[in-house]
mmCIF file of C-alpha atoms in Angstrom:
data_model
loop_
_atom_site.group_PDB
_atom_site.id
_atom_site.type_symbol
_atom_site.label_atom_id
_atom_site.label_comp_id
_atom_site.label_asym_id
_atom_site.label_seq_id
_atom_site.Cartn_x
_atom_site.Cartn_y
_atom_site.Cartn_z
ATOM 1 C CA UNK A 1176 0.000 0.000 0.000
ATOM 2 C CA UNK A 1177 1.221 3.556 -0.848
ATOM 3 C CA UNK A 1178 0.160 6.539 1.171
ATOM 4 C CA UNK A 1179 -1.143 7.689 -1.835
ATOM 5 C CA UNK A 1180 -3.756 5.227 -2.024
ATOM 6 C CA UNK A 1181 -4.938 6.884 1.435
ATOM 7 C CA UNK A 1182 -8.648 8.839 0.912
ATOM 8 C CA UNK A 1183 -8.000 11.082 3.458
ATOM 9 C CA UNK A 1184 -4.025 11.515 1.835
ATOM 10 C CA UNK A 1185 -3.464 15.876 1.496
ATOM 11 C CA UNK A 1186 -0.815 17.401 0.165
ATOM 12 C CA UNK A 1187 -2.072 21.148 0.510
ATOM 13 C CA UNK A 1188 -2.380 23.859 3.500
ATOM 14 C CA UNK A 1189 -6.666 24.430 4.853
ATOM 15 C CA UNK A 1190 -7.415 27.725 5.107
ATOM 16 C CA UNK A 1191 -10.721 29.319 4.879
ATOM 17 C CA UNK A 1192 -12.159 25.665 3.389
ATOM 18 C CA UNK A 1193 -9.851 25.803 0.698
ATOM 19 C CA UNK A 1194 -7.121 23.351 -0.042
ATOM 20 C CA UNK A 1195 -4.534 25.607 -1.201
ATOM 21 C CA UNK A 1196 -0.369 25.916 -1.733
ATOM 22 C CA UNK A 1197 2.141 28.072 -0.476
ATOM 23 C CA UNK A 1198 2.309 31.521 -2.201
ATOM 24 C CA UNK A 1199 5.950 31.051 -2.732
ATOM 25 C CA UNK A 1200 5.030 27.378 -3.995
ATOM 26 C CA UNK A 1201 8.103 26.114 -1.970
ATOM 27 C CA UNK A 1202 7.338 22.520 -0.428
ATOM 28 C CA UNK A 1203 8.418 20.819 2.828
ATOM 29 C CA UNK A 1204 9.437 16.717 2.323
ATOM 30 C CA UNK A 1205 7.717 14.613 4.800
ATOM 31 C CA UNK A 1206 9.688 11.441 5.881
ATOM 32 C CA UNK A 1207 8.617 8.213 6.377
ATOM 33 C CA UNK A 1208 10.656 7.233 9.419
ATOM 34 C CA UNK A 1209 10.491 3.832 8.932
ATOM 35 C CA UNK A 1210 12.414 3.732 5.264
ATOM 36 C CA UNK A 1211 14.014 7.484 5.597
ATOM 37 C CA UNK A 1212 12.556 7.884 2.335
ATOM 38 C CA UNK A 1213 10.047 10.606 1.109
ATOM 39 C CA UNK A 1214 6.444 10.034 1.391
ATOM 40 C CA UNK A 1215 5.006 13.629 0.464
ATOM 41 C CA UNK A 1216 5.530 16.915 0.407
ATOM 42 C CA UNK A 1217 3.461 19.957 2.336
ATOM 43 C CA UNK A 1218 3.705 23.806 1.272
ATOM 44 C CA UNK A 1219 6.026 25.398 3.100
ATOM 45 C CA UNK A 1220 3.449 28.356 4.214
ATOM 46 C CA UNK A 1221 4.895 31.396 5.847
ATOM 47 C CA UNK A 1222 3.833 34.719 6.945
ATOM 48 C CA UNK A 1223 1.153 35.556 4.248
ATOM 49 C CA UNK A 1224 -0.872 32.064 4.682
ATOM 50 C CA UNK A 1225 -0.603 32.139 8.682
ATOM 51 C CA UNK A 1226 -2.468 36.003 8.049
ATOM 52 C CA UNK A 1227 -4.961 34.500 6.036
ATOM 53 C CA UNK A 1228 -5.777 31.799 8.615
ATOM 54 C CA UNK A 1229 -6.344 34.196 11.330
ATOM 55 C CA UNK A 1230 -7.912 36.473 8.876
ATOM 56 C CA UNK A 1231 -10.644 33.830 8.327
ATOM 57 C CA UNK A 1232 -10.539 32.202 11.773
ATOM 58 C CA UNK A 1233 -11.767 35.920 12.621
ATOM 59 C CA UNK A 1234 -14.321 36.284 9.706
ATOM 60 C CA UNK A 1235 -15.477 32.967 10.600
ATOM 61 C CA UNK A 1236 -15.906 33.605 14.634
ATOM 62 C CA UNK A 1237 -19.820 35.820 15.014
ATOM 63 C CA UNK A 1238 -20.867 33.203 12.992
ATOM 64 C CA UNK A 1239 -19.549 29.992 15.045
ATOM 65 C CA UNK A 1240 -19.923 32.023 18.536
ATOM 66 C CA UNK A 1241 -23.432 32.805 17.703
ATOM 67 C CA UNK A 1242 -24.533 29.397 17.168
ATOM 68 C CA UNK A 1243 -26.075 27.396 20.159
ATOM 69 C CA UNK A 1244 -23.864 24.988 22.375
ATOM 70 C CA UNK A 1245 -26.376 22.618 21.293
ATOM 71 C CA UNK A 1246 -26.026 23.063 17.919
ATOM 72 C CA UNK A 1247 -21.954 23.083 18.009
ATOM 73 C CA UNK A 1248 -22.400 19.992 19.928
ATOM 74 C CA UNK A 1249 -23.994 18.515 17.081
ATOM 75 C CA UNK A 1250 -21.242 19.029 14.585
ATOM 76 C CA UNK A 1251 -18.451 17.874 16.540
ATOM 77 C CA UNK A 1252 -20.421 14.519 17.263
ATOM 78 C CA UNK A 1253 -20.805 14.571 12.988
ATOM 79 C CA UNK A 1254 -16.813 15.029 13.016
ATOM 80 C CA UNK A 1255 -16.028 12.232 16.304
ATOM 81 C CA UNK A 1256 -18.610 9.678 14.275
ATOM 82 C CA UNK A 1257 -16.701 10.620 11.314
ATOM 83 C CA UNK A 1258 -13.301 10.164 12.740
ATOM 84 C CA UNK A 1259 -14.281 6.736 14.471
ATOM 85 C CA UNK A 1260 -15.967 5.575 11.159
ATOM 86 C CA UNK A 1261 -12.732 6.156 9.194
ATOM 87 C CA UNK A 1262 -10.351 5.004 12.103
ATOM 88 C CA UNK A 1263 -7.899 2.372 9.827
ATOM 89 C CA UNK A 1264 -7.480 4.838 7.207
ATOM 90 C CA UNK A 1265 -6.305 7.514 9.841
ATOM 91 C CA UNK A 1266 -4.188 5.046 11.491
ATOM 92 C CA UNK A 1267 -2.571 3.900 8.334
ATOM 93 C CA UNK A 1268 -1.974 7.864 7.702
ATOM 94 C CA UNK A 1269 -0.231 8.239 10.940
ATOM 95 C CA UNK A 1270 1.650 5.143 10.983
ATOM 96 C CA UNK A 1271 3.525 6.168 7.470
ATOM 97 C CA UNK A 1272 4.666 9.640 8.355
ATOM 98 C CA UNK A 1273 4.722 9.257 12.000
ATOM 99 C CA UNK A 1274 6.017 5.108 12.748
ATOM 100 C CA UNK A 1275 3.836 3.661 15.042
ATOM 101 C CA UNK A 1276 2.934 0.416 14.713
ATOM 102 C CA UNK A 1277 -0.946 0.541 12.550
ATOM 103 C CA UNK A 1278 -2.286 -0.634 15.821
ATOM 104 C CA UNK A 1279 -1.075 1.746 18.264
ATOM 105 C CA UNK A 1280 -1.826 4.549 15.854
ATOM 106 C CA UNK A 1281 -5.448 3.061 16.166
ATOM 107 C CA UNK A 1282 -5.762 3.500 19.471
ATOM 108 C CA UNK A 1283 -4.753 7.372 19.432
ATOM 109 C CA UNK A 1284 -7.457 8.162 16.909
ATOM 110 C CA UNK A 1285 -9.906 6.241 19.490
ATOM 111 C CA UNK A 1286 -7.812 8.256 22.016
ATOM 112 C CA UNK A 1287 -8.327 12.109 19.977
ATOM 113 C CA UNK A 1288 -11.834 11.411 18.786
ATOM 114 C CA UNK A 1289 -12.564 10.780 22.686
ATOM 115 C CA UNK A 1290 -12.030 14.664 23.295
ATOM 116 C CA UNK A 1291 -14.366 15.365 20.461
ATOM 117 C CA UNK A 1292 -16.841 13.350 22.132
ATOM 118 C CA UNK A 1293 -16.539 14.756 25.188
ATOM 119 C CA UNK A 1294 -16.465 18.628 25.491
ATOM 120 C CA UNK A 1295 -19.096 18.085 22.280
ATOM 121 C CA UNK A 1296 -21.279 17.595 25.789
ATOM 122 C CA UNK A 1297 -19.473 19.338 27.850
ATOM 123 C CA UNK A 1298 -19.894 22.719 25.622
ATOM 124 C CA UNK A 1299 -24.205 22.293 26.229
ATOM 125 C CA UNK A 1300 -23.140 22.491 30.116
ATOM 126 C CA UNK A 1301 -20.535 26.121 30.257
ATOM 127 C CA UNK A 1302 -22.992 26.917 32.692
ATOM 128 C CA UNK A 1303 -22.448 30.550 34.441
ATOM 129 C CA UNK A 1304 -23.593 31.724 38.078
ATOM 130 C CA UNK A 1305 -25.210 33.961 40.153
ATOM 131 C CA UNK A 1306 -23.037 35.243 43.103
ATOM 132 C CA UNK A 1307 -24.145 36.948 46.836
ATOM 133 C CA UNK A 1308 -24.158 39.844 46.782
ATOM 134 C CA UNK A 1309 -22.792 42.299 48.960
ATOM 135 C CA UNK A 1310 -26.266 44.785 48.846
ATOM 136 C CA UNK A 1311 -29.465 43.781 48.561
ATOM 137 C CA UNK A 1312 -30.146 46.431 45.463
ATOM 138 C CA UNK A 1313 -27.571 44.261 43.171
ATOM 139 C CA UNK A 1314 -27.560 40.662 41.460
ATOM 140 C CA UNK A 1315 -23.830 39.268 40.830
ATOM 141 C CA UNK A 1316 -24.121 37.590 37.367
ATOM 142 C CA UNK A 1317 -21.340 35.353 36.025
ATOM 143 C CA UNK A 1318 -21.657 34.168 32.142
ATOM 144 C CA UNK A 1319 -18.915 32.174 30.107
ATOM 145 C CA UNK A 1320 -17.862 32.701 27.035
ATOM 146 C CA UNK A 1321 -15.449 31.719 24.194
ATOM 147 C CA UNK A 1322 -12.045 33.708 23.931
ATOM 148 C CA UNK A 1323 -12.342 34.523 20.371
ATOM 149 C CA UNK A 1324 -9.635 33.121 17.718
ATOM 150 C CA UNK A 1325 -7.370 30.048 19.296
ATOM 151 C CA UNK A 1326 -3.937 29.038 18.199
ATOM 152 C CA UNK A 1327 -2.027 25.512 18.485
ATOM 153 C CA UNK A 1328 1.120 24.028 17.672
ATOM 154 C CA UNK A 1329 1.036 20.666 18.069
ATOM 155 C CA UNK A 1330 4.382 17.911 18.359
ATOM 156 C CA UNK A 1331 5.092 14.977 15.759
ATOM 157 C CA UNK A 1332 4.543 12.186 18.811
ATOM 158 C CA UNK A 1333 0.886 12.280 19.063
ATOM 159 C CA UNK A 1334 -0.142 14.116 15.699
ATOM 160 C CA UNK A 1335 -4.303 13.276 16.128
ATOM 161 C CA UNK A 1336 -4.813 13.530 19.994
ATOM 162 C CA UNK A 1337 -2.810 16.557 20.300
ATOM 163 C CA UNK A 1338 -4.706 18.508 17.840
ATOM 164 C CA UNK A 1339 -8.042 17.161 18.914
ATOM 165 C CA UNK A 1340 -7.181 18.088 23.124
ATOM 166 C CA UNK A 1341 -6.885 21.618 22.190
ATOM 167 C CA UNK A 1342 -9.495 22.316 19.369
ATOM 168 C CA UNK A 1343 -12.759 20.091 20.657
ATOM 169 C CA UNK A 1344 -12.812 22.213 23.782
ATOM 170 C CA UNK A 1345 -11.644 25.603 21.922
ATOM 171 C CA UNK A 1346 -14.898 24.804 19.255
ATOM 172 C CA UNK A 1347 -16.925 23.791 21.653
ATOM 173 C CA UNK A 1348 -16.972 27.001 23.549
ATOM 174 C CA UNK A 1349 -17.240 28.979 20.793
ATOM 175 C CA UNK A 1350 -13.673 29.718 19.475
ATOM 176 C CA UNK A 1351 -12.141 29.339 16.005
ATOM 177 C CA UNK A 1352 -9.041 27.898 15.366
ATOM 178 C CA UNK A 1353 -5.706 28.512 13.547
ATOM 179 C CA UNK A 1354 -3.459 24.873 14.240
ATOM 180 C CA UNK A 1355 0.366 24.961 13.178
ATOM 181 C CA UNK A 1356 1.183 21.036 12.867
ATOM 182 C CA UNK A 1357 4.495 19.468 13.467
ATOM 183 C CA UNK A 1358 6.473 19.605 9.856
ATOM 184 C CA UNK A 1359 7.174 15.633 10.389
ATOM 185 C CA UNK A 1360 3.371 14.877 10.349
ATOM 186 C CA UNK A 1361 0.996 16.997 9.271
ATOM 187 C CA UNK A 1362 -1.237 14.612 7.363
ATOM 188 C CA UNK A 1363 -2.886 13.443 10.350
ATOM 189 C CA UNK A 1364 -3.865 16.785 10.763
ATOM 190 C CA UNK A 1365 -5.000 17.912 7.063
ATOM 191 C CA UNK A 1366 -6.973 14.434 6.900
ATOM 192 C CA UNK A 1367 -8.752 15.843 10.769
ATOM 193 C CA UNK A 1368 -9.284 18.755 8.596
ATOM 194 C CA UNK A 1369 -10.644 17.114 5.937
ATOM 195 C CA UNK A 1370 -13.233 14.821 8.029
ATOM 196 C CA UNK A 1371 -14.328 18.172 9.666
ATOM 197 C CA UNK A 1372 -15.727 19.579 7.099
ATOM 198 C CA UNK A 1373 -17.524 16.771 6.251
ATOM 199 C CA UNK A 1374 -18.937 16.607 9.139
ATOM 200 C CA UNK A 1375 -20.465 20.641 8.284
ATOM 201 C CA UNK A 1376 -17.938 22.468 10.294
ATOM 202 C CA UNK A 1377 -17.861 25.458 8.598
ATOM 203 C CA UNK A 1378 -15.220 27.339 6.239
ATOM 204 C CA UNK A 1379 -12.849 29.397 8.445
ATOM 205 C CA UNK A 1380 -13.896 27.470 12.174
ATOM 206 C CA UNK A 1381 -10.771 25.189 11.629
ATOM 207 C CA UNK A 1382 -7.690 26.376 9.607
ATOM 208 C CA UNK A 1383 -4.241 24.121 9.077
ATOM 209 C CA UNK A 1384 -1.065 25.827 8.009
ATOM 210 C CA UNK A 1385 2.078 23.774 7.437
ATOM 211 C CA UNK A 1386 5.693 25.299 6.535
ATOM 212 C CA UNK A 1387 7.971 27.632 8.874
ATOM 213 C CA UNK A 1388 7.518 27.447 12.429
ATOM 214 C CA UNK A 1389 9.158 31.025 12.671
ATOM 215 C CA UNK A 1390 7.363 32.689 10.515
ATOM 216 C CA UNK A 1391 3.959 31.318 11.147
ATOM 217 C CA UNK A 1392 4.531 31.054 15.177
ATOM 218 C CA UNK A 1393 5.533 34.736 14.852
ATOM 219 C CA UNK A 1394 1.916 35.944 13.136
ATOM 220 C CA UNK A 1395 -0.054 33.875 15.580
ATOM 221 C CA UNK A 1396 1.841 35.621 18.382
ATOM 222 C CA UNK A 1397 1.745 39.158 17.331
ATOM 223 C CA UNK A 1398 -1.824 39.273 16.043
ATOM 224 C CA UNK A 1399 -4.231 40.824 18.362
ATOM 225 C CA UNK A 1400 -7.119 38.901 17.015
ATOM 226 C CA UNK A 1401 -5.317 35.258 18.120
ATOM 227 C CA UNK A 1402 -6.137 35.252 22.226
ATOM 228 C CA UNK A 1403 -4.972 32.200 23.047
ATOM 229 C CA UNK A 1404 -2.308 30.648 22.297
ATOM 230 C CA UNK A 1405 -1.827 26.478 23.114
ATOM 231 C CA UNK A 1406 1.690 24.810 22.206
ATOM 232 C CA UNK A 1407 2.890 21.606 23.188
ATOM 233 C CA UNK A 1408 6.782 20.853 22.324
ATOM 234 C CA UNK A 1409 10.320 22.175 23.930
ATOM 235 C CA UNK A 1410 10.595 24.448 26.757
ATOM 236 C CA UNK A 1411 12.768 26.734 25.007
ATOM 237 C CA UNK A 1412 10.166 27.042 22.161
ATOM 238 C CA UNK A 1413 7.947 27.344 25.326
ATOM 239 C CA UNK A 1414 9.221 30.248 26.761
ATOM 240 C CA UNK A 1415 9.943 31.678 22.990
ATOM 241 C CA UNK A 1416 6.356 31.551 22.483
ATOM 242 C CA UNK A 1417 5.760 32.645 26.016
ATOM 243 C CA UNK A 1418 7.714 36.256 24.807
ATOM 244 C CA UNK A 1419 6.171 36.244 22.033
ATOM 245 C CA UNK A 1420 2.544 36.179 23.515
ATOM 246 C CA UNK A 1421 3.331 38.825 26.262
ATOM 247 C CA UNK A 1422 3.203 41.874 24.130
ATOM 248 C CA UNK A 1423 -0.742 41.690 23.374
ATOM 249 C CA UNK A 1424 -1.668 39.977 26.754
ATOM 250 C CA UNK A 1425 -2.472 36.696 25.309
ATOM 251 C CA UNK A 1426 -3.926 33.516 27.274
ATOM 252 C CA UNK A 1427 -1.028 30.626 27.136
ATOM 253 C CA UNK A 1428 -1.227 27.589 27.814
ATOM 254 C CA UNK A 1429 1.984 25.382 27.653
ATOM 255 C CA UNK A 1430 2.815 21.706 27.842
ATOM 256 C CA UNK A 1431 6.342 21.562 27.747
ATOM 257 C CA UNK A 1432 9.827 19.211 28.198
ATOM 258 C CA UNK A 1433 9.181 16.235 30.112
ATOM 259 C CA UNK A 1434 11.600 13.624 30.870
ATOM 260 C CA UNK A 1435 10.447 10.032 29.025
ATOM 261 C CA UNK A 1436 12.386 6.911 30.714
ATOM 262 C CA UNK A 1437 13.833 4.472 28.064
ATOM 263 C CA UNK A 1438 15.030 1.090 28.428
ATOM 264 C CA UNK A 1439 19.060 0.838 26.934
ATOM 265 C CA UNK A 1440 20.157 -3.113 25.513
ATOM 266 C CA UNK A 1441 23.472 -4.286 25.437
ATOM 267 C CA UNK A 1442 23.413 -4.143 21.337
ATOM 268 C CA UNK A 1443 22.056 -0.069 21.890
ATOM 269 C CA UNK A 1444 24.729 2.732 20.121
ATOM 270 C CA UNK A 1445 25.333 3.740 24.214
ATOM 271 C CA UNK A 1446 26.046 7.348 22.447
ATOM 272 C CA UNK A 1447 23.010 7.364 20.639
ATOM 273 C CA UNK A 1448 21.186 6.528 23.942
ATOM 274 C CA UNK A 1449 23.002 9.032 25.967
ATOM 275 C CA UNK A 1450 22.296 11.803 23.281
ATOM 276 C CA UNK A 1451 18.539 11.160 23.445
#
């Protein structure tokens, strides 16, 4: 089986609902990691495409916010049925530019569709409340409501769950979303893309831009319009981004480092170990 032969296989940037390249029509090589061969290629976006994403994650926002919980709710189950119904195909996706096993890629698109699932219900209960008051001539009213436009960057080592943790809850309140992808797999998240809008998420609500980190962490930074801004990855990106966000006050929310414990054989490169 080629990758190729994939339904859900994308080669192109989503912004606004439109497949599209990179202005510059420069490309990125994806990798399959098992043969260290090329699998694909992914435009190598940049300043001008991450402007258009938030430009239509913002044109896109009355509409979404103005819709009920109830009836968000009901599109995200359309995209979690969706995403369950086409599980092997995602899995085989993953497992070519990513290298897990077809099996264990299975279980993280059971795994990512679960937070679809979930705050798809839990966005019908972002209940507010009423608070004492401290005079009798005043009523303390709480109400939530989505931040506006979201962005993520999301790491190669879970390329469906990581995307999925950060947009179900972001859509489900009410937010749009702008998602920067790890270079070494975005396909996962094009064919995520993809399945949304079958599901009748509409143009603009979800937006994918592949290419240079820099560049396209730099407009989702420095544009008021993005108030949140999710990454998972390095601490010193971390903190980059961290900068970054400070100048227009923006939420943050960072997942970063960690320290993963592997097992070392007596055949293991002991340099190669001690490097990673």
């Amino acid at each position: 089986m080629k990758i190729t032969d994939n339904p859900y296989f994308r080669e192109q940037g989503y912004i606004d609902g439109i497949w599209c390249d990179a202005k510059s029509k420069d490309t990125v090589e994806v990798i399959d990691p098992a043969t260290n061969q090329p699998i694909g290629t992914v435009p190598n976006m940049a300043t001008e495409e991450a402007k258009a994403a938030v430009d239509a994650a913002a044109k896109a926002l009355p509409t979404w916010r103005a819709l009920t919980a109830h009836q968000r709710s009901t599109l995200l189950q359309r995209w979690f049925q969706l995403i369950q119904d086409n599980k092997r195909q995602l899995a085989e996706l993953m497992t070519f530019e990513q290298g897990k096993p077809v099996a264990e890629a299975e279980g993280e698109i059971t795994y990512a569709a679960s937070f679809i699932e979930w705050f798809a219900e839990q966005g019908k209960r972002t209940n507010g409340e009423i608070i004492p008051s401290p005079s009798s001539d005043k009523r303390l009213m709480v109400i939530k409501q989505g931040i506006g436009v979201c962005a993520a960057i999301t790491p190669w080592n879970f390329p469906a769950a990581m995307i999925t943790r950060k947009a179900a809850p972001a859509l489900a309140a009410g937010c749009t979303m702008v998602i920067k992808p790890a270079n070494e797999t975005p396909y996962t998240a094009l064919a995520l893309a993809e399945l949304a809008a079958q599901a009748g998420i509409p143009a603009g609500v979800i937006n994918i831009v592949t290419g240079d980190a820099v560049k396209i962490g730099e407009v989702f930074t420095s544009d008021n319009r993005v108030r949140k801004l999710s990454f998972t990855g390095s601490t010193g990106v971390g903190r980059l981004l961290m900068r970054q966000c400070a100048d227009s006050v923006k939420k943050v929310s960072l997942e970063l480092g960690g320290n993963a414990p592997f097992i070392v054989f007596n055949d293991a490169d002991i340099e190669k170990a001690v490097e990673g």
